[in-house]
XYZ file of C-alpha atoms in Angstrom:
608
model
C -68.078 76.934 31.426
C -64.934 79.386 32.449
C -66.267 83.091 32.190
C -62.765 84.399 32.874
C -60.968 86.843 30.177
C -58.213 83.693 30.420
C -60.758 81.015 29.344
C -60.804 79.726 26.041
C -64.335 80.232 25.835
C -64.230 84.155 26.977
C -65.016 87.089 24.525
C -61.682 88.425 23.886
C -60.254 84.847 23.079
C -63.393 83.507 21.043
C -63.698 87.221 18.743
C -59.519 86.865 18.326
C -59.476 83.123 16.532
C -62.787 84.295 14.559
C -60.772 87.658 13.500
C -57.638 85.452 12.704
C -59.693 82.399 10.823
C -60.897 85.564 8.622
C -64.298 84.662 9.657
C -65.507 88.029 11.138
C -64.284 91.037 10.271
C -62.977 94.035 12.948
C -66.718 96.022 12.551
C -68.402 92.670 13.414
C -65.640 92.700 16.609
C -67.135 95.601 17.476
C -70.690 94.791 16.646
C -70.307 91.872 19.135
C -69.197 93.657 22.039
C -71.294 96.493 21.860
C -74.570 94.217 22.107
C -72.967 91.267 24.252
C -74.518 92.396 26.953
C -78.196 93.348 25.834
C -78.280 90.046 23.895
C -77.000 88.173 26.847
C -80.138 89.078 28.958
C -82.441 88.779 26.043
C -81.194 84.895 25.685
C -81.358 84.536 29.313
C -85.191 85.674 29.297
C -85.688 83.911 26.277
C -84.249 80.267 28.014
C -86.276 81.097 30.983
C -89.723 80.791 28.912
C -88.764 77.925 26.997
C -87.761 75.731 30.180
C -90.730 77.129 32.542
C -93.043 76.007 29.531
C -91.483 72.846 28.049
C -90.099 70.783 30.732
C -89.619 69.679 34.080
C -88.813 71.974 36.862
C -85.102 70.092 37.240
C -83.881 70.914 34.261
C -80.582 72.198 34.395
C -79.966 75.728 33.167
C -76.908 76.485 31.266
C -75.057 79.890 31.363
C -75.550 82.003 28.009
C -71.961 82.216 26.133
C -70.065 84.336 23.590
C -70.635 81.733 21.368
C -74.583 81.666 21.920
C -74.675 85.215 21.237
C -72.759 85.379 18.076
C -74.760 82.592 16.633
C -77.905 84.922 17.302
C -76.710 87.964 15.854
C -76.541 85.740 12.281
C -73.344 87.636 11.147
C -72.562 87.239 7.315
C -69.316 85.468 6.979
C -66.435 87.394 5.853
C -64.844 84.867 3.664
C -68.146 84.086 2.472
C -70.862 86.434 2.580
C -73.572 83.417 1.419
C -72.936 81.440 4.783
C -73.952 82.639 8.429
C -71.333 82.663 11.491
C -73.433 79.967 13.085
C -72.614 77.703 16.229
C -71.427 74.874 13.931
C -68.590 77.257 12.044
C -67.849 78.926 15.582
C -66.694 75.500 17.115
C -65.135 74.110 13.949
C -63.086 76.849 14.217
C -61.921 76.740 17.770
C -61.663 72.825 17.517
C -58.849 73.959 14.805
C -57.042 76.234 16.835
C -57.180 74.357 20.055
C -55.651 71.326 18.060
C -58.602 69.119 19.072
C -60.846 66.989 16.947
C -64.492 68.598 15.429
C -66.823 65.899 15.562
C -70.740 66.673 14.720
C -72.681 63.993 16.353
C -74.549 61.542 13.957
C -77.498 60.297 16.514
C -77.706 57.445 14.295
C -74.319 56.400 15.390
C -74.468 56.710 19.203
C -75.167 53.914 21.397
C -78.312 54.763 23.082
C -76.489 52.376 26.210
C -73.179 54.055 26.299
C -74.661 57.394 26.029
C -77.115 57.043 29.215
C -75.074 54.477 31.294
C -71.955 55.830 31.607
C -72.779 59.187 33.527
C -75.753 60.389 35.071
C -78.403 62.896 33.065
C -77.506 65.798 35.402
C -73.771 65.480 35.579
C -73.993 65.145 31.587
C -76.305 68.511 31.126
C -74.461 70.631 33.660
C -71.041 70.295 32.190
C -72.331 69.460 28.797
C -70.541 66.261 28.191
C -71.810 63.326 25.807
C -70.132 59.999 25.841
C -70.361 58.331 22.097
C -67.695 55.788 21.846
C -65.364 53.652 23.584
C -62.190 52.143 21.329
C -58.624 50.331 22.727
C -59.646 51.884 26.222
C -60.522 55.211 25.254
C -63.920 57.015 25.677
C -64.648 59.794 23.489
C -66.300 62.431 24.756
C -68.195 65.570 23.072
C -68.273 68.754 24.716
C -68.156 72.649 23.871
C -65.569 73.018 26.627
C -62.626 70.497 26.102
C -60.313 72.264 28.524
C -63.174 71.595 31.719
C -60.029 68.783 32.953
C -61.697 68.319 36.239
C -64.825 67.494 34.654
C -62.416 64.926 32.156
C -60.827 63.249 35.199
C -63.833 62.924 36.881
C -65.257 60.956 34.059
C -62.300 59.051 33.443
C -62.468 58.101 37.485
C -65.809 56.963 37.090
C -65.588 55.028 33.722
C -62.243 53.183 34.638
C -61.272 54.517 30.747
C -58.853 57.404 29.210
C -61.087 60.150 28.063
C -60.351 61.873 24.855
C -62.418 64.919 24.672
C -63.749 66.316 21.353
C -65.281 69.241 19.966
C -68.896 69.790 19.370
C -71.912 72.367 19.131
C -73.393 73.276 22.565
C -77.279 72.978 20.792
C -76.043 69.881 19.716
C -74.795 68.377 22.895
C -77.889 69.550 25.035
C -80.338 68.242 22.283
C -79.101 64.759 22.092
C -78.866 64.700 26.308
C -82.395 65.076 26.063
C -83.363 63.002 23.834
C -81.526 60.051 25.119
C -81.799 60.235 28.242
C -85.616 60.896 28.086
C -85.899 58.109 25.420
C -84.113 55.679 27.988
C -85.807 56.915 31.130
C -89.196 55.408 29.358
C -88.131 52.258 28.059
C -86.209 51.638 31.239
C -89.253 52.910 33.169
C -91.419 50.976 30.883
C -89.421 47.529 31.391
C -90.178 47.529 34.566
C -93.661 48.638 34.603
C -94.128 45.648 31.673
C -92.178 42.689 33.355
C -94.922 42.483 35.644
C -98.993 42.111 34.233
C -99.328 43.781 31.242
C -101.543 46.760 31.106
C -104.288 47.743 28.780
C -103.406 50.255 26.017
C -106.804 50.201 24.654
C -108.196 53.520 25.247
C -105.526 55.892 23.581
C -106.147 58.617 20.984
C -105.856 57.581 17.261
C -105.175 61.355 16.407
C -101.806 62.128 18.379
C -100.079 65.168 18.571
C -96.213 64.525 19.517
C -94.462 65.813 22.473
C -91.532 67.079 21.882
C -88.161 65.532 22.943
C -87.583 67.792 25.873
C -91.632 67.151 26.754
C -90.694 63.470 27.954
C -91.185 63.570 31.869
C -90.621 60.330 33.521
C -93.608 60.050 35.115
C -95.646 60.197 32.213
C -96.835 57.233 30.371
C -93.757 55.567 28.878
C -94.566 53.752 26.496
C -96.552 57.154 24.952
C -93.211 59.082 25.287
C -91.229 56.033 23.652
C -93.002 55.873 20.933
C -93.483 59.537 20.413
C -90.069 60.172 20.259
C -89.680 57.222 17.919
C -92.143 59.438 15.577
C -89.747 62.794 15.851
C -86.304 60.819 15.717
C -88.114 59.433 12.176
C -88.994 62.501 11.103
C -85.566 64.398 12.166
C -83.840 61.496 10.152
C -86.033 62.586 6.854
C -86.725 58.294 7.371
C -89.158 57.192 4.903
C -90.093 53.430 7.078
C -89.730 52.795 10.362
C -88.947 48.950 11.172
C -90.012 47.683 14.729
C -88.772 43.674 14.684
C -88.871 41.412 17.211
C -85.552 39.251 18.159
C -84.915 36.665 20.429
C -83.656 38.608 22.958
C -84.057 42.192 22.141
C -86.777 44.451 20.009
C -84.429 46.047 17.030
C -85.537 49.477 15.831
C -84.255 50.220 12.197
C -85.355 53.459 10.155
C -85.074 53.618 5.948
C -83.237 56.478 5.252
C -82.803 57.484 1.057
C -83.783 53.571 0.326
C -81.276 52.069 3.082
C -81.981 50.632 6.373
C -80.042 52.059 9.445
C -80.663 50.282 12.993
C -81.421 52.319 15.854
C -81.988 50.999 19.071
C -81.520 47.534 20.323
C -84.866 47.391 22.767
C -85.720 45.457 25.689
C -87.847 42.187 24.187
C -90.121 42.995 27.754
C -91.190 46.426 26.096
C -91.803 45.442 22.825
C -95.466 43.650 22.985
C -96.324 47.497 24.862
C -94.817 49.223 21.501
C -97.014 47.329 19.246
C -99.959 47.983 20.762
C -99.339 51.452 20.972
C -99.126 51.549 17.612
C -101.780 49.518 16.982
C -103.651 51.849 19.168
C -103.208 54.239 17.454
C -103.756 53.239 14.000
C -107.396 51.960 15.244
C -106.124 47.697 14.655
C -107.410 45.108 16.715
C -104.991 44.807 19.614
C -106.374 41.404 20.329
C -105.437 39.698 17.058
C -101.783 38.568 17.144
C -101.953 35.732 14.494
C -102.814 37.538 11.084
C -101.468 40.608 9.445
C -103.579 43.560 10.036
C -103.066 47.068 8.260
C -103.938 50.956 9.141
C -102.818 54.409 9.653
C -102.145 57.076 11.986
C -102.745 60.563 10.904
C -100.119 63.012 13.083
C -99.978 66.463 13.899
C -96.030 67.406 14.077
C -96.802 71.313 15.470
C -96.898 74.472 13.842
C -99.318 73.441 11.249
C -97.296 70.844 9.767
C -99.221 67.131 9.040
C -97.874 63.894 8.470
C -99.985 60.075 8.125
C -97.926 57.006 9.022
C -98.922 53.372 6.960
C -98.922 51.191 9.945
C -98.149 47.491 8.521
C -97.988 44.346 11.313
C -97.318 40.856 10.253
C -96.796 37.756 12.973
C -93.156 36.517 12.665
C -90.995 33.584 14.228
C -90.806 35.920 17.478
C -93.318 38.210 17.354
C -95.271 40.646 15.757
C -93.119 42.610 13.473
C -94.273 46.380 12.621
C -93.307 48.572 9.642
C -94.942 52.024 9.807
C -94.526 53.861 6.328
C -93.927 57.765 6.492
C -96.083 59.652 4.334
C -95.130 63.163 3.936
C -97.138 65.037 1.817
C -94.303 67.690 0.475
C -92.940 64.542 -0.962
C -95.643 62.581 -2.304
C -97.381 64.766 -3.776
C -95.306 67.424 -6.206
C -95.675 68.962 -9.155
C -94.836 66.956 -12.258
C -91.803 69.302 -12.998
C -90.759 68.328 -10.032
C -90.623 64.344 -10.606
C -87.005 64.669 -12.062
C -88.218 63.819 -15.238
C -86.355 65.397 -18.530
C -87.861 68.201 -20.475
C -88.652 65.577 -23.575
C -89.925 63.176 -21.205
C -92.156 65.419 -19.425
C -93.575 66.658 -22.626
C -94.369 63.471 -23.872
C -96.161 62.039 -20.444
C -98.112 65.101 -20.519
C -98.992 64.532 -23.908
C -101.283 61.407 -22.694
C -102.074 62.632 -19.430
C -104.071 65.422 -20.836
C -106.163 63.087 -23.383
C -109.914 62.967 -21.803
C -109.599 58.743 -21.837
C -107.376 55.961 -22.022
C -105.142 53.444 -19.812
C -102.179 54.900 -18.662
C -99.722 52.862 -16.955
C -96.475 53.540 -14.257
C -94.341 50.689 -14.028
C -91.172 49.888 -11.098
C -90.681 47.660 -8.285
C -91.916 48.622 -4.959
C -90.409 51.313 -3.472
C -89.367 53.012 -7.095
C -92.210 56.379 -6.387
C -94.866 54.869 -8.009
C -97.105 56.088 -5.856
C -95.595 60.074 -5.774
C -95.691 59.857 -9.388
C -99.571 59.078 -9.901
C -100.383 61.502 -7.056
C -98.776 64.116 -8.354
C -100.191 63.507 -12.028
C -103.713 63.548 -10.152
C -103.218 66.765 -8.457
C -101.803 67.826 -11.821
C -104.765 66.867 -13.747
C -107.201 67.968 -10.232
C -109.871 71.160 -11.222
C -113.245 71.950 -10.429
C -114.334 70.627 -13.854
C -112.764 66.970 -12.925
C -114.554 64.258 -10.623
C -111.062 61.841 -9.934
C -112.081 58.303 -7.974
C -109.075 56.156 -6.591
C -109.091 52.668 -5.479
C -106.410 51.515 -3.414
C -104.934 49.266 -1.295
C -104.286 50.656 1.384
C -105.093 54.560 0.714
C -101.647 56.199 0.735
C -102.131 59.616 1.614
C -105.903 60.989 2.386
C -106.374 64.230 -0.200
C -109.523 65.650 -0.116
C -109.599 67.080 -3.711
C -109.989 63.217 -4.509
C -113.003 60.518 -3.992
C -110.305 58.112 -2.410
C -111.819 53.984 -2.164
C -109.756 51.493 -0.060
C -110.150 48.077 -0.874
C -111.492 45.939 2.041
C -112.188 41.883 0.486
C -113.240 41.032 4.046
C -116.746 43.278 2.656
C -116.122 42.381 -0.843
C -114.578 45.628 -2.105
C -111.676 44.904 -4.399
C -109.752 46.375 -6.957
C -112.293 44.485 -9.739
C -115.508 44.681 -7.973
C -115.208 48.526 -7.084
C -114.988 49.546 -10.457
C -118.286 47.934 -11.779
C -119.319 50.619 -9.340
C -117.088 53.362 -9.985
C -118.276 53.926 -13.233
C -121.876 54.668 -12.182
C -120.388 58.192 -10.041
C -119.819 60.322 -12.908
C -116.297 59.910 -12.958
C -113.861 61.724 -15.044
C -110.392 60.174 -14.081
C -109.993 56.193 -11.789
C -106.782 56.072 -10.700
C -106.240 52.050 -9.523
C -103.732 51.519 -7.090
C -102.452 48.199 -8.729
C -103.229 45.991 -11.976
C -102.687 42.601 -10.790
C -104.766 40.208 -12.503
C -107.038 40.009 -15.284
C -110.228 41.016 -13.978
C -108.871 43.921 -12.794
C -107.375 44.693 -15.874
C -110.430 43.994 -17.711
C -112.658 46.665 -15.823
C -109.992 49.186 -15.829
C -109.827 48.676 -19.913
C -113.767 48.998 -20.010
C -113.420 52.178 -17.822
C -111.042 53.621 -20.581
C -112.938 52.280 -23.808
C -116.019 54.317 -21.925
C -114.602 57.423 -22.070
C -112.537 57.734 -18.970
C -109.026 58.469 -18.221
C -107.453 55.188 -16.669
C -104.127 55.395 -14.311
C -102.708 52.291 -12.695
C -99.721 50.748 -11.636
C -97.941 47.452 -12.875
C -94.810 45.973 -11.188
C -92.589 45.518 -14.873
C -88.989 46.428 -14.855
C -88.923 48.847 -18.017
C -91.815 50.270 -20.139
C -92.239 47.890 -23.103
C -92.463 45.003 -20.591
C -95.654 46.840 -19.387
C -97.154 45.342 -22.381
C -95.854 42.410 -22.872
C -97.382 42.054 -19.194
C -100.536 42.577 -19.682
C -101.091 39.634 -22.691
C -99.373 37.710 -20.413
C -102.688 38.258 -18.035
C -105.024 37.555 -20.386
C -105.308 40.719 -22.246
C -106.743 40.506 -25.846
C -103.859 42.434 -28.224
C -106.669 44.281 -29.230
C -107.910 45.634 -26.220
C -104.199 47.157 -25.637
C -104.489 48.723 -29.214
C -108.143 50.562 -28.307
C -107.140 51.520 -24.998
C -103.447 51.984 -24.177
C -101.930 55.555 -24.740
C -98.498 55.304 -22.615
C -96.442 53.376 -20.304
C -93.884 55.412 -17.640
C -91.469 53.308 -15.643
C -89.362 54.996 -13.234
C -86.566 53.484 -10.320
C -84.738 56.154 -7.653
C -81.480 56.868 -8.083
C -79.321 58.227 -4.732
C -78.139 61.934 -5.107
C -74.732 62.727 -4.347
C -74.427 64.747 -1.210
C -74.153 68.737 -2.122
C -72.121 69.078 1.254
C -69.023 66.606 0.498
C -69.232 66.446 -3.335
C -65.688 66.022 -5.271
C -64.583 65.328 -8.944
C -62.529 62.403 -9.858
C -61.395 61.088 -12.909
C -62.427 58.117 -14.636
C -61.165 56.135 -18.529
C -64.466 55.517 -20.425
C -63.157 52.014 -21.144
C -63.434 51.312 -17.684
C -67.106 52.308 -17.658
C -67.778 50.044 -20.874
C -66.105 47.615 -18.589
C -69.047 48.327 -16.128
C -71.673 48.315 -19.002
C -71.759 51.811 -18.729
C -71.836 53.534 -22.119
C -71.539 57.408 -23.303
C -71.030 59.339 -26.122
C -67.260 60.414 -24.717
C -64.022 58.657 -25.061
C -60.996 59.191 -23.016
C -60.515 60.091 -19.088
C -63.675 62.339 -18.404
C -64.622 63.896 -14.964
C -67.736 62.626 -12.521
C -68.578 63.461 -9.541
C -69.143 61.218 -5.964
C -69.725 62.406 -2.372
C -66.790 61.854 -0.067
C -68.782 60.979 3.094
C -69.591 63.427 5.849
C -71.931 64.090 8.632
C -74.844 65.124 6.416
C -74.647 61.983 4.732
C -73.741 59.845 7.642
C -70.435 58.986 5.489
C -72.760 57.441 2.747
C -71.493 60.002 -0.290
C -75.593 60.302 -0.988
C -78.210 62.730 0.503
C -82.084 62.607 -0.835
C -83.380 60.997 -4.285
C -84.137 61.399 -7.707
C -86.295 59.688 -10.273
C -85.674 58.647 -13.869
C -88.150 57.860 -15.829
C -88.940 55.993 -19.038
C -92.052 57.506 -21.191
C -93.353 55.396 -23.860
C -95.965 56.555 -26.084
C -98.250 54.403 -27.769
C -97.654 54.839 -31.405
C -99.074 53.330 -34.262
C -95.735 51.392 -35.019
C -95.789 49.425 -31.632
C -99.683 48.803 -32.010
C -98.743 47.368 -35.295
C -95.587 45.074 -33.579
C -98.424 44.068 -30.902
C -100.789 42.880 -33.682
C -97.688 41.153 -35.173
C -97.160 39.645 -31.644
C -93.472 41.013 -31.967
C -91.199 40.377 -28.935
C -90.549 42.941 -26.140
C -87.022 43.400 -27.763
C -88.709 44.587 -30.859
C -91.345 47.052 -28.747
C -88.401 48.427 -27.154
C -86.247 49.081 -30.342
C -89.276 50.579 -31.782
C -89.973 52.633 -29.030
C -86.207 53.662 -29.029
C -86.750 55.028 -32.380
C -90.039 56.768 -31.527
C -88.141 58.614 -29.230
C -88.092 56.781 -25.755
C -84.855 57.288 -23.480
C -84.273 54.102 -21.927
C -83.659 54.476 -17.826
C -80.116 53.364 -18.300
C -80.124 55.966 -20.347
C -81.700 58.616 -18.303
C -79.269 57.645 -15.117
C -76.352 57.977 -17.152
C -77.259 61.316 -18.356
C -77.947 62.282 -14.491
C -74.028 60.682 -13.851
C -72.415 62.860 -16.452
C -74.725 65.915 -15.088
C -72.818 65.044 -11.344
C -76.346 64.424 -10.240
C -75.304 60.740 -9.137
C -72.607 57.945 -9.233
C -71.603 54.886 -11.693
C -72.364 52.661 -8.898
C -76.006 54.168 -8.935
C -76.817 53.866 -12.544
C -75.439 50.139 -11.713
C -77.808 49.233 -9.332
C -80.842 50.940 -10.414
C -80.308 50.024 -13.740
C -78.390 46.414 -13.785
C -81.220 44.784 -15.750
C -80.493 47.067 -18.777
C -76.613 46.877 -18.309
């Protein structure tokens, strides 16, 4: 970059578009020049340590700018004394008054080929310049310095394309060079070292602490750094599943992200048996065995403290073995019950029967509704000194050490109906069973409650009442549901709209009737939907929410049950006990502008 007082990017120019956006104020002017150069030399120092301890010795130093040194000094914002003059605002601004497109990357958009084939590594970190798309002939290119035109028409030379430069953050740019080009150097590294034999990955850790993006040398093991920066793109992404499949041709990499699949990398097939059985590795499977499904876990140590265990899941498909590793993070699974999103009636009434010393209690959804963060977080809830809490699942979902967690394994004859014959000789106080799914099962978990303990399980129903309805459909005597059952929850996850890009629009009530979408209002009322930005990879949505339905069991639905009375009538009686129905509880989270129509649609279409 120019250093100059004519460049764009020198102090007098940078401080005079900040001063006229009404960003800064004049004091802050003067603030900045004052400790330019102090801070300047601090940052240098402070680069100089990071590199020398974090990567190779041919990494590319880039000069310290204005802009760097604004960012650090964290200046309130003039015309908004909430935000921070951050990098970000700095180039949003500039990109405005240079008359040149703002554009903050979305890795999940970039073409992991375009960005590392077009122009070397070091030509791409010395100038700062990111390739991420190519349309009618045009490449785009991001860069803090769009006016470098040497560096444009050297590109364009290369490339055979017009280059259209656009803005973006320096921190940005030099992240993403990294982790591309580090990411490619090891599966390109790693294609060739697997074309030939295949080595043995049997002797890795199963306890793994990640390297971070800029820690990928390319003469360390590449398949280790692949799959390690696999791990931190996941966890970057907030990506709850990571989906490793195996094509015909190529190994496609897709991460879940809020309950929808993105794909990330299109793989060389040659590298993809050597990413398997890394992760097999490390989640202690059998390496050997290719034909049958095998299950396990990888417990990871992100730095600074901060834990995470990955469900590793491999089944044998048309072309391969196919991997799905599950991200457990424990902020998420395991909250407080406030927390859950349910409503302040709702969360009085599940408490109600969570704090009874026995009984069945049941939580009802599909897979992937937060089943599982809802009975964790009831456990830690209910978790004291005075309390001896047993699970049994299959497979353990998080390890917690305030609980005596059981995996099932049928292979030695521990499963979900066997374990509990057993269970009840420890002294327990609370079982938590990781699914009901047939009648034996059900049977021991009933005996656990009519003996005095408190019962929690899961059952895949769509809505609460069905819960029961389910479980004479097992095999359940009615009368064993009367003795035993105290409530049902059923919950789905809704997709929140994105804080960063939310708007209000105008909608006729009719035309939500239309939609099966009824409220109390009539006429044109306002709701609120998410644009699309790059927070929310244009998706309107950012993060989850639960709804929940809480039936208790009352003496008029024991009654119905007796009576054998439909599920229509359980529910209508269960409405007039008190229960909000989850149609009901989504469209109460629509009007709030927690969510969209089309959300309560989808989670809810059963009820519409």
């Amino acid at each position: 970059m120019k250093k100059d007082s004519t460049s764009p990017l020198s102090v007098k120019n940078v401080c005079r578009i900040l001063l006229k956006k009404g960003l800064i104020s004049k004091e802050q002017t003067v603030e900045i020049y004052k400790k330019k150069g102090t801070l300047r030399k601090k940052l240098e120092k402070l680069q100089m340590i990071r590199d020398a301890s974090g990567g190779p010795s041919s990494r590319i130093i880039n000069p310290i700018t204005i802009i760097d040194i604004i960012s650090f000094l964290k200046l309130e914002r003039k015309d908004d004394p909430t935000k921070e003059v951050d990098e970000e605002t700095i180039f949003q601004a500039l990109a405005e008054e240079w008359k040149i497109d703002y554009k903050k990357i979305d890795p999940l958009e970039l073409d992991l080929n375009l960005v590392t084939t077009t122009i070397p590594r070091s030509f791409a970190m010395k100038h700062l310049v990111l390739p991420v798309a190519i349309q009618d002939g045009w490449l785009t290119i991001a860069t803090p310095d769009p006016h470098n035109l040497e560096v444009m028409e050297d590109i364009s030379r290369v490339s055979q394309l017009k280059v259209k430069p656009v803005v973006s953050g320096k921190s940005d740019i030099i992240k993403l060079i990294d982790e591309f080009y580090g990411f490619r150097r090891s599966i390109a590294a790693a294609e060739e070292q697997f074309s030939g034999p295949a080595i043995d990955l049997g002797n890795l850790e199963q306890y793994v602490k990640l390297q971070k993006a800029r820690d990928l040398p390319s003469d360390d093991r590449h398949i280790v750094n692949a799959v390690d920066h696999l791990f931190n793109y996941a966890f970057e992404q907030r990506a709850s599943d990571i989906h490793i499949e195996p094509k015909r041709n190529i190994s496609l990499v897709r991460l879940r992200i809020d309950g929808v699949l993105h794909s990330i990398y299109k793989l060389p097939k040659s590298v993809h048996g050597a990413i398997i059985s890394r992760v097999k590795t490390l989640s202690g499977l059998d390496m050997a065995e290719k034909r049958r499904p095998q299950d396990g876990r990888i417990k990871i140590d992100r730095g600074q403290g901060v834990e995470a265990e990955i469900r590793v899941s491999t089944i044998p498909t048309a072309f391969g073995e196919k991997s799905v590793l599950r991200i457990l993070d424990p902020d998420i699974l395991i909250q407080g019950v406030g927390q859950l999103g349910m409503t302040s009636m709702d969360l009085v009434r599940y408490q109600q029967f969570i704090n009874l010393p026995h009984g069945l209690v049941l939580v009802c959804g599909p897979t992937g509704s937060g089943k599982s963060t809802t009975l964790y977080s009831t456990l830690r809830y209910l978790s004291n000194e005075e309390n001896n809490i047993t699970t049994v699942e299959d497979p353990i979902e998080m390890v917690y050490e305030d609980f005596n967690q059981i995996a099932v394994q049928p292979a030695v004859g521990i499963t979900f109906a066997s374990i509990l014959r057993n269970i009840l000789r420890q002294d327990p106080d609370i079982i938590m069973i990781g699914e009901t799914r047939d009648l034996e099962t059900a049977q021991n978990a009933i005996q656990a409650a009519l003996t005095g303990h408190l019962v929690l399980s899961t059952l895949h129903t769509n809505d609460a009442p069905l819960a029961i309805t389910r479980l004479l459909d097992i095999g359940v005597p009615c009368f064993l549901i009367q003795a035993t059952l105290t409530g049902v929850l059923a919950q789905r996850l809704l997709r929140k709209i994105c804080p960063y890009c939310i708007e209000t629009f105008e909608i006729g009530t009719d035309d939500l009737v239309a939609m099966g979408i009824e409220t109390e209002k009539t006429g044109i009322i306002k709701l609120k939907m998410g644009r699309g930005c790059i927070k929310c990879r244009g998706t309107g949505y950012l993060g989850r929410v639960g709804i929940f339905e809480v039936l208790s069991f009352t003496e008029p639905i024991k009654d119905l049950i007796a009576q054998e009375g439909s599920v229509d009538m359980i529910r209508q009686a269960a409405c007039e006990e008190g229960m909000v129905t989850l149609r009901e509880n989504a469209i109460k989270k629509m009007l709030d502008g927690e969510t969209t129509y089309q959300e309560v649609i989808r989670a809810t279409w059963e009820q519409i």
